[in-house]
mmCIF file of C-alpha atoms in Angstrom:
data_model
loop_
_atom_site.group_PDB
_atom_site.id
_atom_site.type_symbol
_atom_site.label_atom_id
_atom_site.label_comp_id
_atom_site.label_asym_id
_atom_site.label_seq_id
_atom_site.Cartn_x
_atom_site.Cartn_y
_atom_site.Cartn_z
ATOM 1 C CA UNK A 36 85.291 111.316 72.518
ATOM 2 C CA UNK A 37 89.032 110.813 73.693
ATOM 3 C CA UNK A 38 89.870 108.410 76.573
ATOM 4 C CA UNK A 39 90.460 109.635 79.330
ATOM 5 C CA UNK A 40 93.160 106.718 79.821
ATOM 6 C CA UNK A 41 94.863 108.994 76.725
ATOM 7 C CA UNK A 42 95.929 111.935 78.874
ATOM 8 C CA UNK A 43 97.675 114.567 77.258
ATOM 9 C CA UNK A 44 100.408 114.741 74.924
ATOM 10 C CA UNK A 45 102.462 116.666 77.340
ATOM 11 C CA UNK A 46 101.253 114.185 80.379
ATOM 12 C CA UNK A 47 102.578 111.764 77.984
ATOM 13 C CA UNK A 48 105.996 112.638 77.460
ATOM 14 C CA UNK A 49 106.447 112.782 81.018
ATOM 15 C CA UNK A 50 105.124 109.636 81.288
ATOM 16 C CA UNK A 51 106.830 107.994 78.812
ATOM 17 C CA UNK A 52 110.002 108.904 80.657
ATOM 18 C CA UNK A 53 109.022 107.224 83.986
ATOM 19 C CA UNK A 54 107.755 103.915 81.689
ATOM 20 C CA UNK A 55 110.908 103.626 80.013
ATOM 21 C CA UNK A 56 112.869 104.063 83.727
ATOM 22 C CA UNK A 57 109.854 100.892 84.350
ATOM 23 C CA UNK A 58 111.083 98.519 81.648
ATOM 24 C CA UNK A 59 114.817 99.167 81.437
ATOM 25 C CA UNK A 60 114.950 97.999 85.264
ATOM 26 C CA UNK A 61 114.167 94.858 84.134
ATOM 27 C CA UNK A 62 114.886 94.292 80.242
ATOM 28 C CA UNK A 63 118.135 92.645 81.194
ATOM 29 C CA UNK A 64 115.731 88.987 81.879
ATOM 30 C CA UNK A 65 115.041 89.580 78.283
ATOM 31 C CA UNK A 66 118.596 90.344 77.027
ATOM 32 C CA UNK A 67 120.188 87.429 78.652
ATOM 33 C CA UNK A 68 117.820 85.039 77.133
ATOM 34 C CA UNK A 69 117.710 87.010 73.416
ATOM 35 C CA UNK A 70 121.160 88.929 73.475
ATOM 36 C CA UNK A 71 120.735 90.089 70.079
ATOM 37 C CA UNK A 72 117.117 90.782 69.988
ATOM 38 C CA UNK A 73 117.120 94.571 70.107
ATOM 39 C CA UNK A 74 113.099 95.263 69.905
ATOM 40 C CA UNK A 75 112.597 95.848 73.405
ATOM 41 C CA UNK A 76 115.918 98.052 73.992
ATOM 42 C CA UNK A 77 114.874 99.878 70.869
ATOM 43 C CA UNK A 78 111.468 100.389 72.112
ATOM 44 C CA UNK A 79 112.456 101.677 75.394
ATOM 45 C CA UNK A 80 114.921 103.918 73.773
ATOM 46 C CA UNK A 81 111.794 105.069 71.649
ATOM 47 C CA UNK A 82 109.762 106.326 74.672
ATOM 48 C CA UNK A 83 112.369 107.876 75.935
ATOM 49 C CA UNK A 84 113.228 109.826 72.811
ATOM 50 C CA UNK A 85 109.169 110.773 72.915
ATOM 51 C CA UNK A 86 109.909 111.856 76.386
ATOM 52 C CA UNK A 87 112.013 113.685 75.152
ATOM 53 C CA UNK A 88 110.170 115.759 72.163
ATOM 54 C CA UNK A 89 112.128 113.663 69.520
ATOM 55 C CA UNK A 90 109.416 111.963 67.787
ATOM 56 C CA UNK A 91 106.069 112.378 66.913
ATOM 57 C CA UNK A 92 102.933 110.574 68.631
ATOM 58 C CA UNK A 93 100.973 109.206 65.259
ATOM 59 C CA UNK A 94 104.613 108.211 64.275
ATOM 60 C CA UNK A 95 105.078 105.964 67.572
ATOM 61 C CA UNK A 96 101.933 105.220 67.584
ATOM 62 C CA UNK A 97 102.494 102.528 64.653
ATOM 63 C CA UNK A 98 105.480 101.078 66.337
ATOM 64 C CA UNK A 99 104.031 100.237 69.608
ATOM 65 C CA UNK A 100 103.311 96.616 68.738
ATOM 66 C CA UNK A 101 107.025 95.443 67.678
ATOM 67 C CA UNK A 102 108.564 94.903 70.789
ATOM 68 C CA UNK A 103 105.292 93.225 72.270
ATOM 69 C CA UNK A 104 106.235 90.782 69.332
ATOM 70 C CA UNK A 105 109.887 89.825 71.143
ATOM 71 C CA UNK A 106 107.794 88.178 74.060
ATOM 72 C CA UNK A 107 107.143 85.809 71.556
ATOM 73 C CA UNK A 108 110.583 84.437 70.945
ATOM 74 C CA UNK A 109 111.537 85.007 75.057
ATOM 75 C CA UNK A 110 111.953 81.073 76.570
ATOM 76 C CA UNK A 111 111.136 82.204 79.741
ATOM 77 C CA UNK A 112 107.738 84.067 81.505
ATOM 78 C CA UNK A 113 110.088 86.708 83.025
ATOM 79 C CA UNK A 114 111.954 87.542 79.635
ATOM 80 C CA UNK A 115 108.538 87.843 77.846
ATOM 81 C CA UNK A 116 107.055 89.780 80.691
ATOM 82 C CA UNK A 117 110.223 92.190 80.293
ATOM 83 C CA UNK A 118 109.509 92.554 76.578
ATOM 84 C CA UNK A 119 106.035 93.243 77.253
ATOM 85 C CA UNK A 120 107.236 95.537 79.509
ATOM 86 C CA UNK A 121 108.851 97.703 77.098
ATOM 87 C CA UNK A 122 105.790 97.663 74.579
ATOM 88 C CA UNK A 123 103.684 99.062 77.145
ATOM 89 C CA UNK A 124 106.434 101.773 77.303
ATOM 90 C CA UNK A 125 106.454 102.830 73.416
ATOM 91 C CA UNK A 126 102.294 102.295 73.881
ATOM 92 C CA UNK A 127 102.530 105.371 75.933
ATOM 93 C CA UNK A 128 103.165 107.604 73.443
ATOM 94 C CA UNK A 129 99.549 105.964 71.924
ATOM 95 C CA UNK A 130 97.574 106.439 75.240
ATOM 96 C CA UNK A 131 99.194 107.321 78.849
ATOM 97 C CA UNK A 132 97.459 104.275 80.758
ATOM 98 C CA UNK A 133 99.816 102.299 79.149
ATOM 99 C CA UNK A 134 102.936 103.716 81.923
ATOM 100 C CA UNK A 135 101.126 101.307 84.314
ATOM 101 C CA UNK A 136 101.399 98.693 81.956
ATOM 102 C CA UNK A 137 104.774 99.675 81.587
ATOM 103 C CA UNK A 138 104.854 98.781 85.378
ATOM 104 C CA UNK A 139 103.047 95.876 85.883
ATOM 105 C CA UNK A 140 104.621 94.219 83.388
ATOM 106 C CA UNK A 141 107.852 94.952 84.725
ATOM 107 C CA UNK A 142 106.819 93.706 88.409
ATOM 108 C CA UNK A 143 105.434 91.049 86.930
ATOM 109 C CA UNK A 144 109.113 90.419 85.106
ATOM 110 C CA UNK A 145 110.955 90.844 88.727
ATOM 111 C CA UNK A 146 108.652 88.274 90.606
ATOM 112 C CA UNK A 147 108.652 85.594 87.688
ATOM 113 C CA UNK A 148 112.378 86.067 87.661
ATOM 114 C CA UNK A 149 112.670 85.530 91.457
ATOM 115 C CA UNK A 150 110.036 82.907 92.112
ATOM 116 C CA UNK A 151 111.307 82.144 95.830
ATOM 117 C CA UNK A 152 111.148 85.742 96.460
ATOM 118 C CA UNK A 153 108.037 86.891 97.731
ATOM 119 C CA UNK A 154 108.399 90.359 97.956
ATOM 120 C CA UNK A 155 109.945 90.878 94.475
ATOM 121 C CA UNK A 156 107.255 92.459 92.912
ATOM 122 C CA UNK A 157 106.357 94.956 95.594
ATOM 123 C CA UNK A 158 110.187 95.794 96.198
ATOM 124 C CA UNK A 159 109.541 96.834 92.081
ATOM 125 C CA UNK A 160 106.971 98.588 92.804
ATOM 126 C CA UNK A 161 108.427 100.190 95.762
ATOM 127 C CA UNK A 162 111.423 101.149 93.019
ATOM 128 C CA UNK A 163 109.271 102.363 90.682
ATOM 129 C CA UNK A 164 106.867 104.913 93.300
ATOM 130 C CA UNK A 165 110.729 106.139 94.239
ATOM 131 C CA UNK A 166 111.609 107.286 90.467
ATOM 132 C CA UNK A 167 108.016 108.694 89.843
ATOM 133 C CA UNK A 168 108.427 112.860 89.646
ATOM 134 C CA UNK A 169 105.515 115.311 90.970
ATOM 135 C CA UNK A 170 104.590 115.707 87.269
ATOM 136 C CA UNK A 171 104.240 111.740 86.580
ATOM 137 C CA UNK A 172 102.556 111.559 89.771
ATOM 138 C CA UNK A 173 99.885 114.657 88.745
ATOM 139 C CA UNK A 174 99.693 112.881 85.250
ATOM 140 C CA UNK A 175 98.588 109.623 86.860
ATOM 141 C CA UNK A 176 96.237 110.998 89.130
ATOM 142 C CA UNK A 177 94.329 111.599 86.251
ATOM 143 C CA UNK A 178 93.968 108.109 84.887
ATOM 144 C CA UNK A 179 90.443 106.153 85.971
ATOM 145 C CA UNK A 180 91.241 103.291 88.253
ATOM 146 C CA UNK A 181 91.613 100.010 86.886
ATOM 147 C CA UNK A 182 88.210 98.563 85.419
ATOM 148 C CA UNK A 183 86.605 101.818 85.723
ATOM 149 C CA UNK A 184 87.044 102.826 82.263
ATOM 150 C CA UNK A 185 86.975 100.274 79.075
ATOM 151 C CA UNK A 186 88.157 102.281 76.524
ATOM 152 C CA UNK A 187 91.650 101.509 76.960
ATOM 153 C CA UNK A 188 94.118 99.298 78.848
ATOM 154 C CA UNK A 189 92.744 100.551 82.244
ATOM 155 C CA UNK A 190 89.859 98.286 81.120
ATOM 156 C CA UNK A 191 89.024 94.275 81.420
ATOM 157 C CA UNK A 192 91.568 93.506 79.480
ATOM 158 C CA UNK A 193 95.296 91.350 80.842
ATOM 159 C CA UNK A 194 95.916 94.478 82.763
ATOM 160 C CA UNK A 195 92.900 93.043 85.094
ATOM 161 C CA UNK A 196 93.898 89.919 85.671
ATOM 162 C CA UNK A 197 96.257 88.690 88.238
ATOM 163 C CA UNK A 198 99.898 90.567 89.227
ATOM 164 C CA UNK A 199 99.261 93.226 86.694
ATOM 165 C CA UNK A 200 96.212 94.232 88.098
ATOM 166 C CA UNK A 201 97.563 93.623 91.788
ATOM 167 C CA UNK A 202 101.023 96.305 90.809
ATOM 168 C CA UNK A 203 98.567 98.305 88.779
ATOM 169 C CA UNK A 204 96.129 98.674 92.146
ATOM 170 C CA UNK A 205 99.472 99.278 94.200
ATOM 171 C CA UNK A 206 100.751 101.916 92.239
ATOM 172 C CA UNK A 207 97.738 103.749 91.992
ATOM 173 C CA UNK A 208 96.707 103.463 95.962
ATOM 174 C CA UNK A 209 100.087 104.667 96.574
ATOM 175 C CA UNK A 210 99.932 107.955 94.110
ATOM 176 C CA UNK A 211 96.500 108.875 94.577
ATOM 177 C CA UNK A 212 97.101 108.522 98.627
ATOM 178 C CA UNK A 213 100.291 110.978 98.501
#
């Protein structure tokens, strides 16, 4: 039985988009640090492209772990949480719960990058609610809320734990209330 963290492939493309919109906002903590580490750029340009109808799912499917590597060689928490940022992006073509880790990760990037800021994560995640469409927001609607399904990121995994969980909880109050 499929997920129902996978979604659709045509739920996926649209959220792909919206993930992509998610990591670019804050790739630049990664690029500053790793200027010519490409990975993450490429992988956002990736989900975008499967947003897009340009490539196939069980291609992108194999190439959702190589920008999840570049947190690896990141020197700072906000740079890796950027690059993880972007693999959650490409993971979308793979299985639609990973937009919100597309999120998270990129709230997560904002506050660690701002750590005298309090409000830096929810003023993300107040920029990411603004660039959701209907569609994305219909698409979400049908994920399980965090920890309510295991099979898949949605489950008790690092997207349950800490900020992630916290923007992941935000987001999907806010869409599910509209």
């Amino acid at each position: 039985m499929v997920s129902p963290q996978t979604l659709s492939e045509a739920d996926r493309r649209d959220l792909a988009v919206w993930a992509a919109d998610c990591a670019e906002h804050v790739v630049h903590l990664f690029e500053a640090e790793a200027p010519s580490d490409g990975r993450p750029a490429d992988a956002i340009a990736r989900a975008r492209a499967f947003g897009r109808g340009e490539l196939r799912a069980a291609d992108e499917i194999r190439q959702r772990f190589v920008a999840g590597r570049a947190a690896g060689s990141a020197d700072s928490p906000a740079a890796a949480a950027a690059a993880r940022s972007a693999a959650q992006a490409s993971g979308v073509a793979h299985m639609g719960a990973h937009a919100l880790g597309a999120a998270a990760y990129a709230a997560k990037a904002a506050a660690l990058a701002a750590p005298d800021d309090p409000d830096a994560a929810a003023r993300e995640i107040r920029w990411q609610l603004e660039q959701l469409t209907a569609r994305n927001r219909d698409a979400l609607r049908l994920l399980p809320l965090l920890g309510q399904d295991s099979a898949g990121p949605l489950g008790s995994g690092l997207l349950a734990n800490g900020v992630l969980a916290w923007a992941i909880r935000e987001i999907q109050a806010q869409v599910n209330a509209d």
